[in-house]
Every structure is written in structure tokens, then in C-alpha cells.
Coordinates of C-alpha atoms (C1' of nucleotides) in Angstrom, one line a residue:
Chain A
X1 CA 14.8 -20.6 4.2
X2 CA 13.9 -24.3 4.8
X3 CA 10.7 -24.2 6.8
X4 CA 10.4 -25.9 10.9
X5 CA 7.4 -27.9 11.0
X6 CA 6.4 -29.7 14.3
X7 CA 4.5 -32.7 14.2
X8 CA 3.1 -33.9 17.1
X9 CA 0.9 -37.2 16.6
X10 CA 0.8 -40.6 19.0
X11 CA 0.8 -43.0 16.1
X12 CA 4.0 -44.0 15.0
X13 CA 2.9 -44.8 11.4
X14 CA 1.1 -41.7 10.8
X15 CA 4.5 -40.0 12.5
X16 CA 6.7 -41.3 9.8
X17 CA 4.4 -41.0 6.4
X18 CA 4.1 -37.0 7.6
X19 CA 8.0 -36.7 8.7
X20 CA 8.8 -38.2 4.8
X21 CA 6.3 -36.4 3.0
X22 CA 7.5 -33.0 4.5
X23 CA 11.3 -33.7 4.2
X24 CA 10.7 -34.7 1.0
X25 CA 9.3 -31.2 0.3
X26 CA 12.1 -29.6 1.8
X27 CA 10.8 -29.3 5.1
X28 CA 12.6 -29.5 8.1
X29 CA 10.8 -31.3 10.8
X30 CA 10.5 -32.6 14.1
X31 CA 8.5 -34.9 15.9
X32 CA 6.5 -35.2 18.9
X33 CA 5.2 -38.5 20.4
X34 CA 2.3 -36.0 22.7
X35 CA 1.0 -32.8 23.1
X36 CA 3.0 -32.3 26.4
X37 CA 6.3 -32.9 24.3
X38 CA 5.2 -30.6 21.4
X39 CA 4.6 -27.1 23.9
X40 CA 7.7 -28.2 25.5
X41 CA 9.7 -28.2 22.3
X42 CA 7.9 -25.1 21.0
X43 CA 8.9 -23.0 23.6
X44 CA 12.9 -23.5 22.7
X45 CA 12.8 -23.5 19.2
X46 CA 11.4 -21.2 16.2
X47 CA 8.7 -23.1 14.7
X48 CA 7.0 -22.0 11.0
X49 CA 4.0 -24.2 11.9
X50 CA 2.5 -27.0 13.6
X51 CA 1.1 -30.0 12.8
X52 CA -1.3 -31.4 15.4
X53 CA -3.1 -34.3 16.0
X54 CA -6.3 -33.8 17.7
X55 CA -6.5 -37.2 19.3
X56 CA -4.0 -37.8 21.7
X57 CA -3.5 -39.4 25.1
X58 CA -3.2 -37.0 28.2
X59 CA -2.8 -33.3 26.1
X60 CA -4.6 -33.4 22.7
X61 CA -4.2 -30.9 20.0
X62 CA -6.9 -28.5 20.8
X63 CA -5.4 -28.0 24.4
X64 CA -2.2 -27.8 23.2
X65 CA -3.3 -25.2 20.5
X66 CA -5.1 -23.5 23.3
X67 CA -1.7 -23.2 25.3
X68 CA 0.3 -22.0 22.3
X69 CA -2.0 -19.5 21.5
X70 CA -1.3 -18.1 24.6
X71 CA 1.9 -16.6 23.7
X72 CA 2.2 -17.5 19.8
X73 CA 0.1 -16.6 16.3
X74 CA 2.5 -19.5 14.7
X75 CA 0.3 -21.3 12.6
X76 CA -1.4 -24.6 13.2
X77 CA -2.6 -27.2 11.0
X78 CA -5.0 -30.4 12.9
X79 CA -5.2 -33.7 11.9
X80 CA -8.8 -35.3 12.7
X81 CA -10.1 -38.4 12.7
X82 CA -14.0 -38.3 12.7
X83 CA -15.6 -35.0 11.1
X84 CA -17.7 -34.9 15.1
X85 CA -14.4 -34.3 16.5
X86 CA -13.6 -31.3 14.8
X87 CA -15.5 -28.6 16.5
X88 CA -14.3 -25.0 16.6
X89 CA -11.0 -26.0 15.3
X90 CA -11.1 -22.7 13.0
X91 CA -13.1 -20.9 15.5
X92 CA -12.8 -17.9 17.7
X93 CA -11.5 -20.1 21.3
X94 CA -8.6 -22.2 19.3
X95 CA -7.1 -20.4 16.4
X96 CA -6.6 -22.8 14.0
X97 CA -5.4 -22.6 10.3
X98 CA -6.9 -25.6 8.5
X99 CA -7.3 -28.9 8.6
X100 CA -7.3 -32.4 7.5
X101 CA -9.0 -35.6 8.1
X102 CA -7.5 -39.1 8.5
X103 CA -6.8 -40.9 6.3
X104 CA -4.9 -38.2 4.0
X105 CA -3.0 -38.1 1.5
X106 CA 0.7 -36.9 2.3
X107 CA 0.6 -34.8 -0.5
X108 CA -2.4 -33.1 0.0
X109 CA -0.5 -32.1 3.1
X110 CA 2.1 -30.8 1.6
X111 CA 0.2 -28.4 -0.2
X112 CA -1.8 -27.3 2.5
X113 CA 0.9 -26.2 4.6
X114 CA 2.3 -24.4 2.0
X115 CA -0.7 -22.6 1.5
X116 CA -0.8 -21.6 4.9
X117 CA 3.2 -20.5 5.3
X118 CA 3.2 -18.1 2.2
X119 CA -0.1 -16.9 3.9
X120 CA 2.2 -15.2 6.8
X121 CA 3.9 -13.1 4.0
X122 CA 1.2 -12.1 2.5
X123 CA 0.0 -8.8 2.1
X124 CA -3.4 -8.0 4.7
X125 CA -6.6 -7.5 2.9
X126 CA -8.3 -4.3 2.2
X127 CA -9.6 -2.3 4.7
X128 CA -12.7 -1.3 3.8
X129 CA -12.9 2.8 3.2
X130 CA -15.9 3.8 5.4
X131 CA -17.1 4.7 8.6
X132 CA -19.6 3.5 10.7
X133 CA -22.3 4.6 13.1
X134 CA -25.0 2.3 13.6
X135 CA -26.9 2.0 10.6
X136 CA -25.1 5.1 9.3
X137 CA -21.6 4.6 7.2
X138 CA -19.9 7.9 5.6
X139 CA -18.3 6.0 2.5
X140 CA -15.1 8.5 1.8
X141 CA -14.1 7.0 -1.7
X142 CA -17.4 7.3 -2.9
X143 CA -18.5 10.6 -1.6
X144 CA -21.5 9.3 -0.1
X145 CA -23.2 8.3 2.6
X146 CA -25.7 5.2 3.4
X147 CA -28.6 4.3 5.8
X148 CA -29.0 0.5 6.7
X149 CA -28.4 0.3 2.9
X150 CA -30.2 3.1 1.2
X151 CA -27.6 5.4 -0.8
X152 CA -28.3 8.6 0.5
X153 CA -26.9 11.6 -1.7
X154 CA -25.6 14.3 0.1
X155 CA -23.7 18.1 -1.3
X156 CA -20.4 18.7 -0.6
X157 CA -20.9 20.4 2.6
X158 CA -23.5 18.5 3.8
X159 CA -20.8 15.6 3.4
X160 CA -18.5 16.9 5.6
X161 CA -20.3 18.2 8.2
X162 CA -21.7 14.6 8.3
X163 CA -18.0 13.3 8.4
X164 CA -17.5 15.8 11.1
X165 CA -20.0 14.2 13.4
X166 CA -19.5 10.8 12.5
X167 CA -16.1 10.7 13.5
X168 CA -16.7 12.0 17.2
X169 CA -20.1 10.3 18.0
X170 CA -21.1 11.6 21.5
X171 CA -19.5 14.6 21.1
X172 CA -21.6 17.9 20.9
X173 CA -20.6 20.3 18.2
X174 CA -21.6 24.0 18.6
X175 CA -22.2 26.3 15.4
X176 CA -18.2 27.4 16.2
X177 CA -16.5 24.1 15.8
X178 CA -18.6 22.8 12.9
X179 CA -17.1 25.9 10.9
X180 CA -13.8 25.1 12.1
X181 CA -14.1 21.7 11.6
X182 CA -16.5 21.3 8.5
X183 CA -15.0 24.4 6.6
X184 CA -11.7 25.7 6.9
X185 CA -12.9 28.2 9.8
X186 CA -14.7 30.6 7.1
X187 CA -16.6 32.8 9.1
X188 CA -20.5 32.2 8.3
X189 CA -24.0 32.9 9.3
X190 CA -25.5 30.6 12.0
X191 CA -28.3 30.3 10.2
X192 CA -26.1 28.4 7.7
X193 CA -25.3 25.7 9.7
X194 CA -28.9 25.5 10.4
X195 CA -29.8 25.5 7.0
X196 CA -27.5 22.6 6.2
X197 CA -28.7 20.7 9.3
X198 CA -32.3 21.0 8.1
X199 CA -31.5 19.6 5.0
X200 CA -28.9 16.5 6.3
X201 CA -32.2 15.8 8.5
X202 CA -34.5 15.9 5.7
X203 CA -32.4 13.7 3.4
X204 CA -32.0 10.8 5.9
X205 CA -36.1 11.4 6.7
X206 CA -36.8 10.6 3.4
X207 CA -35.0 7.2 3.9
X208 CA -36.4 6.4 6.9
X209 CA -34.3 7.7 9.5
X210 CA -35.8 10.4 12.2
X211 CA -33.9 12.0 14.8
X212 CA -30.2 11.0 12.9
X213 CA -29.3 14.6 14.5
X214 CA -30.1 15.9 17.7
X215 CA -30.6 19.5 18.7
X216 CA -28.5 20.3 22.5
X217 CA -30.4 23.5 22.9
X218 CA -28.0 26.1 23.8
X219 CA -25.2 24.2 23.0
X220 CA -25.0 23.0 19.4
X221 CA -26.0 19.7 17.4
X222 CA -24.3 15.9 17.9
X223 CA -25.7 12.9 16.2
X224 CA -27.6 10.7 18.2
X225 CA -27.0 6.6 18.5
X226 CA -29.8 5.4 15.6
X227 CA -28.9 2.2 16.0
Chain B
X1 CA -13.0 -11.3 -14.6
X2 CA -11.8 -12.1 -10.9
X3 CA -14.6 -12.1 -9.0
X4 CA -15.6 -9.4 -5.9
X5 CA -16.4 -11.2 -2.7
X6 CA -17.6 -9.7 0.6
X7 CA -17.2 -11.2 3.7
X8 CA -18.6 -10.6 7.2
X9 CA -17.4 -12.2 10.2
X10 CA -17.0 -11.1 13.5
X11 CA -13.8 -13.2 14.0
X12 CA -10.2 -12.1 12.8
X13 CA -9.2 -15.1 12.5
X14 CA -11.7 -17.0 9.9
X15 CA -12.1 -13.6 8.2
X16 CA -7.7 -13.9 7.9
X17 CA -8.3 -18.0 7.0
X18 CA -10.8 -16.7 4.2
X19 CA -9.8 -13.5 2.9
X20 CA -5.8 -15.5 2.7
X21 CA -7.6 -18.7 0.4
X22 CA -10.1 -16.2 -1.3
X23 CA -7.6 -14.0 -2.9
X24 CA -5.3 -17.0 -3.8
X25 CA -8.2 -18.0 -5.6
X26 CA -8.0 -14.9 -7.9
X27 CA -10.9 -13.0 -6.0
X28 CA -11.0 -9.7 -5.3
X29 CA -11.8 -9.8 -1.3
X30 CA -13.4 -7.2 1.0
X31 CA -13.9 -7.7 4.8
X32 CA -16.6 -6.8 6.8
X33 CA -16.3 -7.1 10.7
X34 CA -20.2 -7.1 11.2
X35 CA -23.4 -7.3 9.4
X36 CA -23.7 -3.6 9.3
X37 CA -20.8 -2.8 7.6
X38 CA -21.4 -5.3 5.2
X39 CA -25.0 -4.1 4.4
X40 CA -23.6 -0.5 3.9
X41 CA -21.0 -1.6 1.8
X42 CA -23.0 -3.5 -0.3
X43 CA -25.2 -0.6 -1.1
X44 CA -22.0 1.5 -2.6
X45 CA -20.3 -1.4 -4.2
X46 CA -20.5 -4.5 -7.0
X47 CA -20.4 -7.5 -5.7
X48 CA -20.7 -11.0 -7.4
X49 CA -21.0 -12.8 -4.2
X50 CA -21.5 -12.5 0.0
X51 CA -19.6 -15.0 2.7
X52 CA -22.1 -14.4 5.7
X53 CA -21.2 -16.0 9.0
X54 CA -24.5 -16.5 10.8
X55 CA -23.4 -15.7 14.4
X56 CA -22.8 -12.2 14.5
X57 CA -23.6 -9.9 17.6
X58 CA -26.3 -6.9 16.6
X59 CA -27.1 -8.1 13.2
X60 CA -26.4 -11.6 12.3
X61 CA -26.4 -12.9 8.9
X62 CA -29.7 -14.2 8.1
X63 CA -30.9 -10.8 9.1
X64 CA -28.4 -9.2 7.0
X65 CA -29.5 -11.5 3.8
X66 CA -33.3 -10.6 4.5
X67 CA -32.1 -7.5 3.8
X68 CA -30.3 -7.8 0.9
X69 CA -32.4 -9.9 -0.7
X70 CA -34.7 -6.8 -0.9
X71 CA -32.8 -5.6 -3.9
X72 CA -30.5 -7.8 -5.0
X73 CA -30.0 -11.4 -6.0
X74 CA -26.5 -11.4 -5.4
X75 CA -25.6 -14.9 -4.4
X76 CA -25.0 -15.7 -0.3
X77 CA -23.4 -18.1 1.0
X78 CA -23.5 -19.0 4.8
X79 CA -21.4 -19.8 7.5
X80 CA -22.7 -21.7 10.1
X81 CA -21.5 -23.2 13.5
X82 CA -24.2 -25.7 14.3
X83 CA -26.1 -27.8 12.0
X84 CA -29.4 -27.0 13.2
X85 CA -29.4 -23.8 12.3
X86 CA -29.0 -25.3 8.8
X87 CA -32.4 -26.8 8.5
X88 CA -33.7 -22.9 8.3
X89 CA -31.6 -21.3 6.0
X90 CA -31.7 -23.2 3.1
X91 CA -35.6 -24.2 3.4
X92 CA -37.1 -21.1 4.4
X93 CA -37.5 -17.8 3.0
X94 CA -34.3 -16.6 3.7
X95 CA -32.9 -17.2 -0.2
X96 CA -29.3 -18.3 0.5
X97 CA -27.5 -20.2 -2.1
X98 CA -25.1 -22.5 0.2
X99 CA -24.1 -23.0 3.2
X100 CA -20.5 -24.5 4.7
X101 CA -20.3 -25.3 8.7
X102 CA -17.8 -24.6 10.5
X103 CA -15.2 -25.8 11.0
X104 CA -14.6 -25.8 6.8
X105 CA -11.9 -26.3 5.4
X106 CA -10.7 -23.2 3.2
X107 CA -10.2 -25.6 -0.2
X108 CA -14.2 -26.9 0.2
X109 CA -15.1 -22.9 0.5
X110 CA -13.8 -21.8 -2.4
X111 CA -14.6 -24.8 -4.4
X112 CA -18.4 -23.8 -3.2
X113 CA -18.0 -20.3 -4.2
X114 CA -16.6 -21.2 -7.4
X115 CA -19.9 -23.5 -8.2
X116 CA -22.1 -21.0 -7.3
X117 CA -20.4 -18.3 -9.8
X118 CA -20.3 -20.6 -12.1
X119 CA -24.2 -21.4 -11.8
X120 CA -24.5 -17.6 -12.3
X121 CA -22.6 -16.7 -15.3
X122 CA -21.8 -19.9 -17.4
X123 CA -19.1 -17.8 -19.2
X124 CA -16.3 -19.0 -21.6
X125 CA -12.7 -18.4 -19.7
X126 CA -11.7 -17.5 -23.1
X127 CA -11.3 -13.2 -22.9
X128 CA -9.2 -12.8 -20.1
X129 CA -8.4 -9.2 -20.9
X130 CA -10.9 -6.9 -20.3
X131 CA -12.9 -4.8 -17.1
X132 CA -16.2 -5.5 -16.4
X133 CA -18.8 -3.3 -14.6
X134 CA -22.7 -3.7 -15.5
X135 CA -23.1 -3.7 -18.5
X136 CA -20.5 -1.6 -19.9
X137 CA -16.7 -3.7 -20.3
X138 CA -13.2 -2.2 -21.3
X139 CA -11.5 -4.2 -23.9
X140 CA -7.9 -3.4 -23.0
X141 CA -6.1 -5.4 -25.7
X142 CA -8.5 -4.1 -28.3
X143 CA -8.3 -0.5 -26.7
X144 CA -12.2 0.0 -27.0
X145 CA -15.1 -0.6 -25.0
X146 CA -18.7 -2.1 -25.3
X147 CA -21.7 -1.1 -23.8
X148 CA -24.4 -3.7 -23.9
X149 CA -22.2 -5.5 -26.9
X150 CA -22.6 -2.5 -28.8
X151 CA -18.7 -1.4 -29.5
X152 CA -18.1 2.7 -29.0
X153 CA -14.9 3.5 -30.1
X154 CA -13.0 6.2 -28.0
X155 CA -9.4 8.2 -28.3
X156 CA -6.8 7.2 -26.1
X157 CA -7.4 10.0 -23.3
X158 CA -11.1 9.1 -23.3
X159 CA -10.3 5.4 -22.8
X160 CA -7.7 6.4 -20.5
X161 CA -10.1 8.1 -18.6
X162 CA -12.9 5.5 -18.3
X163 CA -10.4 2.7 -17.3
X164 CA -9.1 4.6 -14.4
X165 CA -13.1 5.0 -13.8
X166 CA -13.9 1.5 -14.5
X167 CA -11.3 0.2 -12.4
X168 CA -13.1 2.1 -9.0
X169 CA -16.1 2.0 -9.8
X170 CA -18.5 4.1 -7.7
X171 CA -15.1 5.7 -6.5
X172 CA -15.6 9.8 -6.9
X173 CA -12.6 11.5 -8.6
X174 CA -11.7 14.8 -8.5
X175 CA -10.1 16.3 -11.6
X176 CA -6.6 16.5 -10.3
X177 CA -7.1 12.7 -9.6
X178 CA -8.2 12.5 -13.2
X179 CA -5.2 14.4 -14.3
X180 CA -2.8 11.6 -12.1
X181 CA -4.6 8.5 -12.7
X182 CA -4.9 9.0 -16.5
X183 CA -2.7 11.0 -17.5
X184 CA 0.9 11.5 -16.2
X185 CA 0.4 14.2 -14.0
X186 CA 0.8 17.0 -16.6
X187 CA -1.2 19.7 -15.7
X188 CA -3.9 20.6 -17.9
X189 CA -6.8 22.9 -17.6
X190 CA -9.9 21.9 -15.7
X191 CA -12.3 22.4 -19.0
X192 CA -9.6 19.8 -20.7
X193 CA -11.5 17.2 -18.1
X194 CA -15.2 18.3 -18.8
X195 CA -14.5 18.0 -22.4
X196 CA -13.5 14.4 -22.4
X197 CA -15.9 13.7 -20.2
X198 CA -19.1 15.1 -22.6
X199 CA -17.3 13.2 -25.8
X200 CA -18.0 9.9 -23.6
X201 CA -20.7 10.7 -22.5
X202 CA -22.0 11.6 -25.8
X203 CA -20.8 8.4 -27.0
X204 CA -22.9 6.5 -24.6
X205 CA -25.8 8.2 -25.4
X206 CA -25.5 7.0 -28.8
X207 CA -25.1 3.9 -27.6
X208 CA -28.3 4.0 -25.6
X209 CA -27.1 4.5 -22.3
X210 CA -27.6 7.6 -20.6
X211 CA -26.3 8.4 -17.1
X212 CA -22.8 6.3 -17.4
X213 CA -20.5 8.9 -15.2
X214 CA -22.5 11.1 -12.8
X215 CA -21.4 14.6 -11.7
X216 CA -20.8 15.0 -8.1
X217 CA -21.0 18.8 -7.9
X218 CA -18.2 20.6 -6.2
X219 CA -16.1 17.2 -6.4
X220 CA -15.6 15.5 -9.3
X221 CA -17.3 12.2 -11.3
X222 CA -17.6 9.2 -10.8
X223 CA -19.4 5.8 -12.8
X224 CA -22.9 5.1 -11.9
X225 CA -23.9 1.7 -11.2
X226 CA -25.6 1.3 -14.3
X227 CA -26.6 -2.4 -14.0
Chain C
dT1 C1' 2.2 21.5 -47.5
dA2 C1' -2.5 20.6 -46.7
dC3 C1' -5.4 17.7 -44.5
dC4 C1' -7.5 15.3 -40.7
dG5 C1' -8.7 13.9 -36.2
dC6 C1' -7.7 14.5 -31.4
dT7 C1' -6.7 17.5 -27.6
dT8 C1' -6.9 21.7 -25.3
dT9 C1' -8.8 26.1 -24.0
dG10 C1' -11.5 30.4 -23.2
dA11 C1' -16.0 32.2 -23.5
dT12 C1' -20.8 31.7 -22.7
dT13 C1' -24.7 29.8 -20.8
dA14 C1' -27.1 26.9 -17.7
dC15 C1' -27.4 25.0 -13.5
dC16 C1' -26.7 24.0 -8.6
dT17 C1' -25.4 25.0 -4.0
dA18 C1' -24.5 28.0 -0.2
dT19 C1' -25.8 31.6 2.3
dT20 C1' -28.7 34.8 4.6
dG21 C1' -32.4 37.6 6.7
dA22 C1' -37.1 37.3 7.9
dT23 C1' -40.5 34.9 10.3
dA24 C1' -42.4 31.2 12.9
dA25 C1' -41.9 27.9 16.3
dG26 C1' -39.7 26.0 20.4
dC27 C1' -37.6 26.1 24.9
dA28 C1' -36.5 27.6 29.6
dA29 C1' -36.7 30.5 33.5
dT30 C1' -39.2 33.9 35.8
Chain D
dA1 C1' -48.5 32.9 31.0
dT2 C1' -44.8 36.0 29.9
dT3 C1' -40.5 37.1 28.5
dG4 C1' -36.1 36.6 26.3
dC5 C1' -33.4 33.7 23.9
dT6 C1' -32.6 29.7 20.8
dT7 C1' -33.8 27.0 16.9
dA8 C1' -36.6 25.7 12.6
dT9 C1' -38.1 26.9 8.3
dC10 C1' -38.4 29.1 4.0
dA11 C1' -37.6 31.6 0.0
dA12 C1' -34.7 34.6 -2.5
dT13 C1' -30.2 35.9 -3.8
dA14 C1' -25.4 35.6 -4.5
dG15 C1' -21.8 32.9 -5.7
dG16 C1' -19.7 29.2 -7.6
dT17 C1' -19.5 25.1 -10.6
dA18 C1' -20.5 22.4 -14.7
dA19 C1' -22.1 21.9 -19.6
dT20 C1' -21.5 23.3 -23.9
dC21 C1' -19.5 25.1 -28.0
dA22 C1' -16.4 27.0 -31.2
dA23 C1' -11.9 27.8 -32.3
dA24 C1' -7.2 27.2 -31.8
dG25 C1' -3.2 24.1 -31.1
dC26 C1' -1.0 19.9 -32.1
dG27 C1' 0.7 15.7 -34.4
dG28 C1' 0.6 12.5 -37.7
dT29 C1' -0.2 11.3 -42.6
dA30 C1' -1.0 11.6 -47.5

DNA sequence: TACCGCTTTGATTACCTATTGATAAGCAAT
DNA sequence: ATTGCTTATCAATAGGTAATCAAAGCGGTA
């Protein structure tokens, strides 16, 4: 249960004041003198999380975060001297969990990485309940749809019908399959469909938005990009 | 209460970084993967406060504050890579509260958000017990509610009933989910449901406010906003 | 037991939506 | 331009849903 934390960090000093703090906590660590001995290590052992410095001779810590991430979503915390040096380390290229500047406190360490580890149990976030089309989004929970904002009221049918086309973009729908689709295959009028068409189109006028669905004459209706 | 925080970023990973400290923090987090969805979700939902990274593709996060700033003076705060970009936002018209550059560390983010709530509503952390939406809050230990400070009293199955509808607000539910959210899945007859519903209702009125649970014809009910 | 307040229900009325046919407008091919 | 077909529009109707109310059922209390 005892976490694996690898340090990797040139300074000797700064090597041992981490290695005590984290045993101390119950961690189980190792250290690395460079970057080049950290990857190597890593790719033997089952690490919880990493500890690296970003300054170091030959391979620093961004390049060995860079090579980790390659193969591994094992968490990484960097140690930094100068803010300047710092860039992107939670960004998109690196992948990076937090970190800390120099000088630090060995406790505030501590607790960092323990933020980060019970982060990996944790449960994911919620997924937000809508869909999205451009500047459209058919908001499920709510029964409701929106245009780049405006709450747009729509009937029940209307609603699904909406859903319908939402959830296949491109795709043209003839009269047929939007009663199979939006209904439960209820036989009905064409002129319904039209009817409910007309007054989708006339809802989202209202807020702004022409041409939300396009007519393929012949064929049926599909909604059209409105970005 | 705890606090409902939207985020947009484009990238997993700071939107895992935040989302992870956020909720650890005792907020309520929603994650948005562009400025769209954000703007959408805003429209349907409370929110006490916006995390907008300012490079997004399509619709990046100044224009996505331009355009809630329209309506609402919910508090943004901004992400930013660069610091030049910084000079704008917090000058111009834009109307953001704060802004953190990346790369932050998640600690400094929260502690930001927190001042900025705080700035908003310089409440007492006394009353930890009770649901908030608008104006309107759900005493749970006292079992009653207030509207506005004014206190309506209600039976059990009507407070049972608004607390399931307090607790999603916005959410449409039908009247079977009525019947399983607040009460134990017993079957009762549909009319049961309308009948609570006008007794609140009434009770609101009373109280001064009018439109507190809309119909949604064919579906079910669900709170207004009701700022 | 009788009372009282809350819950439940059926009946009635009011309201809203869906549907449709008629008519006008639009499109495409001759 | 004409013709034949498809789509748009509209208003009226049918059908379904919600609001309201009164009365009955239920459970606790004096």
C-alpha cells in the first residue's frame, strides 16, 4: 500500500531532504542522480509518481517527462528553480501534475503528492449531459435546447425530432425515418412532419438562427452546419 | 453551500489537474471541452463561477466571456499561457475578475477562486445545512424552506418533492421520476403529483413568487431559474 | 370516538399540442 | 413557360394533457 516515488534531482542535498521527508511519510523511494538514470529505472519498476527536477545536466525533467509520457500516465510532480523556467509544465506537450519551486518546504511536498496520488482513485468528473452542434446543444436533462446561449423552448415532439437530427449531423432524414426515429413508427401525415419543421425553424428564427434546417428537395430535411 | 464551477479547456489534462483540486476543495465541478459548450451550458445551468482557458480553437475565452457578460455577472476567471495576453484582459472591456497563467499551480487556483467567491457573497460559514437555488433555499434540518427569507411551511411529501427539485435544478422530471426520487417508488396516481405540485405552488404564490416550478407539457416539471 | 390535517383520487374544466387538409409557393425537367 | 411534383404555410379540429376542486381515505392525537 506504501507508495514508489522516484526522485530524480542532481543535487545531493536537495536528494536527501526529499528522500527523508517522503520516508518519513511512509513513502517508499528511490533516487536518481539524472534524468537518464530516472527513465531507465522507470521502465523496470512500478512507479506511483515521480519527482523531477527540471534542471539537470544532459536529460532534464521536461525531456524526461516527455519520454515517459510516451508510454506512461504515471503522475509527475517538477521541481523548479526560477518561475521563467517553468513553461508548459502543466500544459498540453508535457503532462505534468503540479509543481513546486525551490526552495520548498519538505512538507509542503508531502502534501502535494498526496494530493496528486489519491487523485488516480478518484472518481472522473461529470460529464456534462448535452449535445452539441455548433452553436446548437440539445440539453437532455433539462428538456431543452440552446442557441449560442439563448434557451430556446421547444414541445415534446419538436424535442425529439431535434435530438433525432442532432445526433446524426450530415445525415439526410426523409419524412419515413423521422417517424420511425422521432415517434415510435406511428404512421402520420407528411404534412405533420412539415408542420413541426416549420415551427422548430421558426423557434430558432426568433433567436437568431436562419437556415438551422435545410430542405433536400426530394429527399427529406437534415440540419445544416450553423456554426 | 459548495459552490458550482464551470470549466472550459481544450486540454484533458489541466481540465483532469482542475476538476481533481476543484472538487477536493468542496466544489461542485462541471467540464466543458470548448467555449461552446460552455456558453450552452451556462445558459441551462447556476453557476457561481467560470475557469476559462483563453487559448481555445473556434471560440476562445475572451470571446466566450464577451458573451456571457451579456447577461450575467457571474464571476470569470482566466487561464492564460502568455503574459501578454494579460495586459488585455484585465484592462479592457472584457470584465474578467482574475486571471492565473499557466503553468499554476492547482493550490494558487483554488485559493483565487475562493477570494473571488468570497468577494461575492461575504456569508457566515455558520448554516451548513441547507440547498440553495435563487432565491428560494431548503432548510433540511428545520424541514422547511424560505423564499426570499420569507419561511413557507410545507408537509413532508411537498418538501420531499421540492428537495429532489431543488437538488437538479433546471433538471425536467417526469412524474414516475417524481414517484422514485421522492417517494419510495410506491405507485401512486398521476393526479397524486399535480396535487402536490399546486399546494407549492400555492404556497409560493403567497409568498410572492409566482412561476417557482414550470410545466413542461407532455413531460413533466421542473424549477425555474427564478433568480 | 371524534377531530384534524395531510394525502390521495376521480371528475370536471381549461388549456395546449398534434395533426391534417386546403392552398400557395417553390423546384426541376421538359 | 409549362407541367407535375414537392414543400411551405395556415387555420381549424381532434386528441391529449394539466389545473382545479371536492370528497374520500388515512393516521395521528386529544
Amino acid at each position: 500500500m506504501n507508495k514508489h516515488i522516484l526522485v530524480a534531482d542532481d543535487d545531493l542535498h536537495i536528494r536527501e531532504v526529499i528522500s527523508f521527508a517522503l520516508e518519513k511519510a511512509g513513502m517508499q523511494v528511490t533516487l536518481a542522480e539524472d534524468g537518464r538514470q530516472a527513465i531507465d529505472y522507470f521502465a523496470l519498476h512500478s512507479i506511483d509518481l515521480l519527482v523531477l527536477d527540471i534542471n539537470m545536466p544532459e536529460l532534464d525533467g521536461l525531456e524526461v517527462c516527455r519520454e515517459i509520457r510516451k508510454t506512461s500516465d504515471t503522475p509527475i510532480l517538477f521541481l523548479s528553480s526560477r518561475d521563467d523556467e517553468i513553461d508548459r509544465i502543466l500544459g498540453l506537450e508535457i503532462g505534468g501534475d503540479d509543481y513546486v519551486t525551490k526552495p520548498f518546504s519538505p512538507r509542503e511536498l508531502v502534501a502535494r503528492i498526496n494530493v496528486i496520488l489519491k487523485r488516480v482513485v478518484a472518481k472522473p468528473a461529470a460529464v456534462m449531459n448535452q449535445l452539441q452542434h455548433g452553436k446548437l446543444a440539445i440539453h437532455l436533462e433539462q428538456h431543452a435546447a440552446t442557441w449560442n446561449g439563448l434557451v430556446i423552448s421547444l414541445t415534446a415532439t419538436e424535442f425529439a425530432m431535434l435530438q433525432l437530427f442532432v445526433r446524426s449531423p450530415q445525415r439526410v432524414f426523409s419524412r419515413d425515418s423521422i417517424m420511425t426515429g422521432a415517434y415510435n413508427n406511428i404512421y402520420i401525415s407528411d404534412r405533420t412532419i412539415d408542420s413541426h419543421i416549420r415551427h422548430i425553424r421558426q423557434k430558432f428564427a426568433d433567436a437568431g438562427c436562419d437556415a438551422l434546417i435545410e430542405t433536400v428537395h426530394g429527399v427529406g430535411y437534415k440540419l445544416a452546419l450553423c456554426q
